[in-house]
């Protein structure tokens, strides 16, 4: 499938006419020819048109690729390898096209895979590229909120940067705390809360227990009760905090029981990595209390 044809399908799925998408950016005729595969669009024009489809480059490129079952990136989703390979693919697309959103989405994936594999492929320069983008774009769209939620997992963030992201993500969560967004796992509300939960864990990793407790408390002032994923994450965060205060077998067993939710799912590999992280944390906390 050609990109123009795919763009047309996305436009029709959004119930938009050619004129609604094209007006003020390019002519209706130019967009029509692009959709029919008769001409190409400049990167600048494509970037301007994209928000009118309520799309983002990561989503469009991913969905476009998986339409071709022969593409190696169209394999089953959810594994760390496909996530990592997809990040490299997006970065290669940036080198080819110069489209900045490809680079941002590629960096996002390397940050996530680094968290589980410790390969160190995400660099400080990459972190600064993402931070610059987040500081320049206001207000954040869904792409930016998700990008921030990934960035909060990076140990390359400095303390001041981490706390600034926390403030921004809490504000986004409060602004988007509508009934529909609370229950939707892909909403700006959900991504903002996930970012705050990640910051709480990162503060714990940096031995800043009081600050981590405050973040957990702030999160619990938000309406989480209709989103099981966010409640699961919050329970996980609370168990980390509880073990810091009262290390023991009871809390350890509670965490082990919580991880059972990952078994027999496409995220089982990530669940195993989370469990390994918990075991390392338990050893670290036990050594502290022994000292």
CSV table of C-alpha atoms in Angstrom, one decimal:
chain,number,residue,atom,x,y,z
A,1,UNK,CA,0.0,0.0,0.0
A,2,UNK,CA,1.3,3.4,-1.0
A,3,UNK,CA,1.6,6.1,1.7
A,4,UNK,CA,-0.9,8.3,-0.1
A,5,UNK,CA,-3.5,5.5,-0.1
A,6,UNK,CA,-2.9,4.9,3.6
A,7,UNK,CA,-3.2,8.6,4.3
A,8,UNK,CA,-6.6,8.6,2.5
A,9,UNK,CA,-7.8,5.7,4.7
A,10,UNK,CA,-6.8,7.5,7.8
A,11,UNK,CA,-8.6,10.6,6.6
A,12,UNK,CA,-11.8,8.7,5.8
A,13,UNK,CA,-11.6,6.9,9.2
A,14,UNK,CA,-11.5,10.4,10.8
A,15,UNK,CA,-14.6,11.4,8.7
A,16,UNK,CA,-12.8,14.3,7.1
A,17,UNK,CA,-13.1,15.7,3.6
A,18,UNK,CA,-10.1,16.5,1.5
A,19,UNK,CA,-10.8,20.2,1.9
A,20,UNK,CA,-11.0,19.9,5.7
A,21,UNK,CA,-7.6,18.4,5.8
A,22,UNK,CA,-5.9,20.5,3.1
A,23,UNK,CA,-7.3,24.0,3.5
A,24,UNK,CA,-4.7,26.7,4.3
A,25,UNK,CA,-1.8,24.2,3.8
A,26,UNK,CA,-1.9,22.8,0.3
A,27,UNK,CA,-4.5,22.8,-2.5
A,28,UNK,CA,-7.3,20.2,-2.5
A,29,UNK,CA,-6.0,19.0,-5.8
A,30,UNK,CA,-2.5,18.5,-4.5
A,31,UNK,CA,-3.8,16.4,-1.6
A,32,UNK,CA,-6.1,14.4,-3.9
A,33,UNK,CA,-3.1,13.6,-6.2
A,34,UNK,CA,-1.0,12.6,-3.2
A,35,UNK,CA,-3.7,10.2,-2.1
A,36,UNK,CA,-3.9,8.7,-5.6
A,37,UNK,CA,-0.1,8.2,-5.7
A,38,UNK,CA,0.4,10.8,-8.4
A,39,UNK,CA,2.7,13.1,-6.5
A,40,UNK,CA,4.6,13.5,-3.2
A,41,UNK,CA,4.3,15.9,-0.4
A,42,UNK,CA,7.1,17.8,1.2
A,43,UNK,CA,8.0,16.9,4.8
A,44,UNK,CA,6.9,20.3,5.9
A,45,UNK,CA,3.4,19.9,4.3
A,46,UNK,CA,3.0,16.4,5.7
A,47,UNK,CA,3.9,17.6,9.2
A,48,UNK,CA,1.3,20.4,8.9
A,49,UNK,CA,-1.4,18.0,7.7
A,50,UNK,CA,-0.8,15.3,10.2
A,51,UNK,CA,-2.4,16.9,13.3
A,52,UNK,CA,-5.7,17.3,11.3
A,53,UNK,CA,-5.9,13.5,11.2
A,54,UNK,CA,-5.4,13.5,15.0
A,55,UNK,CA,-2.4,11.3,14.2
A,56,UNK,CA,1.2,11.1,15.2
A,57,UNK,CA,4.2,9.9,13.1
A,58,UNK,CA,4.9,6.9,15.3
A,59,UNK,CA,1.3,5.6,15.0
A,60,UNK,CA,1.0,6.3,11.3
A,61,UNK,CA,4.4,4.7,10.4
A,62,UNK,CA,3.7,1.7,12.6
A,63,UNK,CA,0.2,1.0,11.3
A,64,UNK,CA,1.4,1.6,7.7
A,65,UNK,CA,4.2,-0.9,8.2
A,66,UNK,CA,2.1,-3.7,9.7
A,67,UNK,CA,-0.2,-3.6,6.7
A,68,UNK,CA,2.6,-5.5,4.9
A,69,UNK,CA,2.9,-8.9,6.5
A,70,UNK,CA,6.2,-9.5,4.8
A,71,UNK,CA,7.8,-6.6,6.7
A,72,UNK,CA,10.1,-7.8,9.5
A,73,UNK,CA,8.6,-5.2,11.8
A,74,UNK,CA,5.1,-6.5,11.2
A,75,UNK,CA,5.8,-9.4,13.6
A,76,UNK,CA,3.8,-9.9,16.8
A,77,UNK,CA,4.0,-6.8,19.1
A,78,UNK,CA,5.1,-6.7,22.7
A,79,UNK,CA,8.6,-8.1,22.8
A,80,UNK,CA,11.6,-6.1,23.7
A,81,UNK,CA,13.4,-7.1,20.5
A,82,UNK,CA,10.6,-5.8,18.2
A,83,UNK,CA,10.4,-2.6,20.4
A,84,UNK,CA,14.1,-2.1,20.1
A,85,UNK,CA,14.2,-2.9,16.3
A,86,UNK,CA,11.3,-0.5,15.8
A,87,UNK,CA,13.3,2.3,17.5
A,88,UNK,CA,16.3,1.8,15.2
A,89,UNK,CA,13.9,1.7,12.2
A,90,UNK,CA,12.5,5.1,13.2
A,91,UNK,CA,15.9,6.6,13.7
A,92,UNK,CA,16.9,5.4,10.2
A,93,UNK,CA,13.8,7.0,8.8
A,94,UNK,CA,14.9,10.3,10.4
A,95,UNK,CA,18.3,10.0,8.8
A,96,UNK,CA,16.5,9.4,5.5
A,97,UNK,CA,13.8,12.1,5.7
A,98,UNK,CA,14.9,14.6,8.3
A,99,UNK,CA,11.4,14.3,9.9
A,100,UNK,CA,12.1,15.2,13.6
A,101,UNK,CA,9.2,13.2,14.9
A,102,UNK,CA,10.8,10.0,13.6
A,103,UNK,CA,13.8,10.8,15.7
A,104,UNK,CA,11.8,11.5,18.8
A,105,UNK,CA,9.8,8.3,18.5
A,106,UNK,CA,13.0,6.3,17.9
A,107,UNK,CA,14.6,7.7,21.0
A,108,UNK,CA,11.5,6.9,23.0
A,109,UNK,CA,11.8,3.2,22.2
A,110,UNK,CA,15.5,3.1,22.9
A,111,UNK,CA,14.9,4.7,26.3
A,112,UNK,CA,12.3,2.0,27.1
A,113,UNK,CA,14.5,-1.0,25.9
A,114,UNK,CA,17.5,0.4,27.8
A,115,UNK,CA,15.4,0.3,31.0
A,116,UNK,CA,15.0,-3.5,30.7
A,117,UNK,CA,18.3,-4.4,28.9
A,118,UNK,CA,20.8,-1.9,30.2
A,119,UNK,CA,22.4,-1.7,26.7
A,120,UNK,CA,22.9,2.0,27.1
A,121,UNK,CA,21.9,2.9,23.5
A,122,UNK,CA,20.0,6.0,24.6
A,123,UNK,CA,22.5,8.8,25.2
A,124,UNK,CA,22.4,12.1,27.1
A,125,UNK,CA,22.3,13.9,23.8
A,126,UNK,CA,19.1,12.0,22.9
A,127,UNK,CA,17.6,13.0,26.3
A,128,UNK,CA,18.4,16.6,25.6
A,129,UNK,CA,16.7,16.4,22.2
A,130,UNK,CA,13.5,15.2,23.8
A,131,UNK,CA,13.6,17.8,26.6
A,132,UNK,CA,14.1,20.6,24.1
A,133,UNK,CA,11.1,19.4,22.1
A,134,UNK,CA,8.9,19.1,25.2
A,135,UNK,CA,9.9,22.6,26.3
A,136,UNK,CA,9.1,24.1,22.9
A,137,UNK,CA,5.7,22.5,22.4
A,138,UNK,CA,2.9,23.9,24.5
A,139,UNK,CA,0.4,22.6,25.2
A,140,UNK,CA,1.4,19.0,24.9
A,141,UNK,CA,-0.5,16.7,22.5
A,142,UNK,CA,-0.9,13.0,23.2
A,143,UNK,CA,2.4,12.3,21.5
A,144,UNK,CA,4.3,14.6,23.8
A,145,UNK,CA,2.6,13.3,26.9
A,146,UNK,CA,3.5,9.7,26.0
A,147,UNK,CA,7.1,10.9,25.1
A,148,UNK,CA,7.4,12.5,28.5
A,149,UNK,CA,6.1,9.3,30.2
A,150,UNK,CA,8.9,7.3,28.5
A,151,UNK,CA,11.6,9.9,29.2
A,152,UNK,CA,10.9,9.7,33.0
A,153,UNK,CA,12.3,6.1,32.9
A,154,UNK,CA,15.8,7.4,31.9
A,155,UNK,CA,18.5,7.5,34.6
A,156,UNK,CA,20.2,10.1,32.4
A,157,UNK,CA,17.8,12.8,33.6
A,158,UNK,CA,19.2,15.2,36.1
A,159,UNK,CA,17.3,15.8,39.3
A,160,UNK,CA,16.0,19.3,38.3
A,161,UNK,CA,14.8,17.9,35.0
A,162,UNK,CA,13.0,15.0,36.6
A,163,UNK,CA,11.1,17.3,39.0
A,164,UNK,CA,10.2,19.7,36.2
A,165,UNK,CA,8.7,16.8,34.3
A,166,UNK,CA,6.8,15.8,37.4
A,167,UNK,CA,5.2,19.2,37.7
A,168,UNK,CA,4.3,19.2,34.0
A,169,UNK,CA,2.9,15.7,34.0
A,170,UNK,CA,0.8,16.3,37.2
A,171,UNK,CA,-0.7,19.4,35.5
A,172,UNK,CA,-1.5,17.4,32.4
A,173,UNK,CA,-3.2,14.7,34.4
A,174,UNK,CA,-5.3,17.2,36.3
A,175,UNK,CA,-6.4,18.9,33.1
A,176,UNK,CA,-7.3,15.7,31.4
A,177,UNK,CA,-9.1,14.0,34.3
A,178,UNK,CA,-12.3,13.5,32.4
A,179,UNK,CA,-14.5,10.4,32.7
A,180,UNK,CA,-13.6,9.2,29.2
A,181,UNK,CA,-9.8,9.7,29.5
A,182,UNK,CA,-9.6,8.2,33.0
A,183,UNK,CA,-10.8,4.8,31.7
A,184,UNK,CA,-8.8,4.9,28.4
A,185,UNK,CA,-5.3,3.4,28.6
A,186,UNK,CA,-4.0,5.4,25.7
A,187,UNK,CA,-5.2,8.8,26.9
A,188,UNK,CA,-3.1,11.9,27.9
A,189,UNK,CA,-4.4,11.3,31.4
A,190,UNK,CA,-3.1,7.8,31.5
A,191,UNK,CA,0.3,8.6,30.1
A,192,UNK,CA,0.7,11.6,32.5
A,193,UNK,CA,-0.1,9.4,35.5
A,194,UNK,CA,2.3,6.7,34.2
A,195,UNK,CA,5.0,9.3,34.0
A,196,UNK,CA,4.4,10.4,37.6
A,197,UNK,CA,4.5,6.8,38.8
A,198,UNK,CA,7.8,6.2,37.0
A,199,UNK,CA,9.2,9.4,38.6
A,200,UNK,CA,8.2,8.0,42.0
A,201,UNK,CA,10.1,4.8,41.4
A,202,UNK,CA,13.1,6.7,40.0
A,203,UNK,CA,13.2,8.9,43.1
A,204,UNK,CA,13.3,5.7,45.2
A,205,UNK,CA,16.2,4.4,43.1
A,206,UNK,CA,18.0,7.7,43.9
A,207,UNK,CA,17.4,7.1,47.6
A,208,UNK,CA,14.9,10.0,47.9
A,209,UNK,CA,12.2,8.3,49.8
A,210,UNK,CA,10.4,11.3,51.2
A,211,UNK,CA,10.1,12.9,47.7
A,212,UNK,CA,8.9,9.5,46.3
A,213,UNK,CA,6.2,9.3,49.0
A,214,UNK,CA,5.0,12.8,48.2
A,215,UNK,CA,4.7,11.9,44.5
A,216,UNK,CA,2.7,8.7,45.4
A,217,UNK,CA,0.4,10.8,47.6
A,218,UNK,CA,-0.1,13.4,44.8
A,219,UNK,CA,-1.0,10.7,42.3
A,220,UNK,CA,-3.6,9.2,44.7
A,221,UNK,CA,-5.4,12.6,44.7
A,222,UNK,CA,-6.2,11.8,41.0
A,223,UNK,CA,-9.2,9.6,40.0
A,224,UNK,CA,-7.5,6.3,39.3
A,225,UNK,CA,-10.4,4.0,40.2
A,226,UNK,CA,-11.7,3.4,36.7
A,227,UNK,CA,-8.3,2.4,35.2
A,228,UNK,CA,-7.0,-1.1,36.2
A,229,UNK,CA,-3.6,-0.5,34.6
A,230,UNK,CA,-3.0,2.7,36.6
A,231,UNK,CA,-4.2,1.0,39.8
A,232,UNK,CA,-1.8,-1.9,39.1
A,233,UNK,CA,1.1,0.5,38.7
A,234,UNK,CA,0.2,2.4,41.8
A,235,UNK,CA,0.0,-0.8,43.8
A,236,UNK,CA,3.5,-1.7,42.5
A,237,UNK,CA,4.8,1.7,43.6
A,238,UNK,CA,3.2,1.4,47.0
A,239,UNK,CA,4.9,-2.0,47.5
A,240,UNK,CA,8.3,-0.4,46.7
A,241,UNK,CA,7.7,2.3,49.2
A,242,UNK,CA,6.3,-0.1,51.8
A,243,UNK,CA,9.4,-2.4,51.5
A,244,UNK,CA,11.6,0.6,52.1
A,245,UNK,CA,9.9,1.3,55.4
A,246,UNK,CA,9.2,-2.3,56.5
A,247,UNK,CA,11.3,-4.9,54.6
A,248,UNK,CA,10.0,-8.4,55.1
A,249,UNK,CA,8.6,-11.5,53.5
A,250,UNK,CA,5.0,-10.4,53.6
A,251,UNK,CA,5.5,-7.4,51.3
A,252,UNK,CA,7.8,-9.4,49.1
A,253,UNK,CA,5.1,-12.1,48.7
A,254,UNK,CA,2.5,-9.4,47.8
A,255,UNK,CA,4.8,-8.1,45.0
A,256,UNK,CA,5.3,-11.7,43.7
A,257,UNK,CA,1.5,-12.1,43.7
A,258,UNK,CA,1.1,-8.9,41.8
A,259,UNK,CA,3.5,-10.0,39.0
A,260,UNK,CA,1.4,-13.0,38.3
A,261,UNK,CA,-0.8,-10.7,36.2
A,262,UNK,CA,2.0,-10.7,33.6
A,263,UNK,CA,2.1,-14.4,33.0
A,264,UNK,CA,0.7,-15.9,29.9
A,265,UNK,CA,0.5,-12.5,28.2
A,266,UNK,CA,2.5,-10.9,25.4
A,267,UNK,CA,4.1,-8.8,28.0
A,268,UNK,CA,5.5,-11.7,30.0
A,269,UNK,CA,9.1,-10.8,29.1
A,270,UNK,CA,8.6,-7.3,30.5
A,271,UNK,CA,7.0,-8.8,33.6
A,272,UNK,CA,10.1,-11.0,34.2
A,273,UNK,CA,12.3,-7.9,33.9
A,274,UNK,CA,10.1,-6.1,36.4
A,275,UNK,CA,10.4,-9.0,38.8
A,276,UNK,CA,14.2,-9.0,38.3
A,277,UNK,CA,14.3,-5.3,39.1
A,278,UNK,CA,12.2,-5.9,42.3
A,279,UNK,CA,14.6,-8.7,43.5
A,280,UNK,CA,17.6,-6.3,43.0
A,281,UNK,CA,15.7,-3.6,44.9
A,282,UNK,CA,14.9,-6.1,47.8
A,283,UNK,CA,18.6,-7.0,48.0
A,284,UNK,CA,19.6,-3.3,48.1
A,285,UNK,CA,17.1,-2.5,50.8
A,286,UNK,CA,18.0,-5.5,52.9
A,287,UNK,CA,21.7,-4.4,52.8
A,288,UNK,CA,20.7,-1.0,54.0
A,289,UNK,CA,18.8,-2.3,57.0
A,290,UNK,CA,21.6,-4.7,57.8
A,291,UNK,CA,24.0,-1.8,58.0
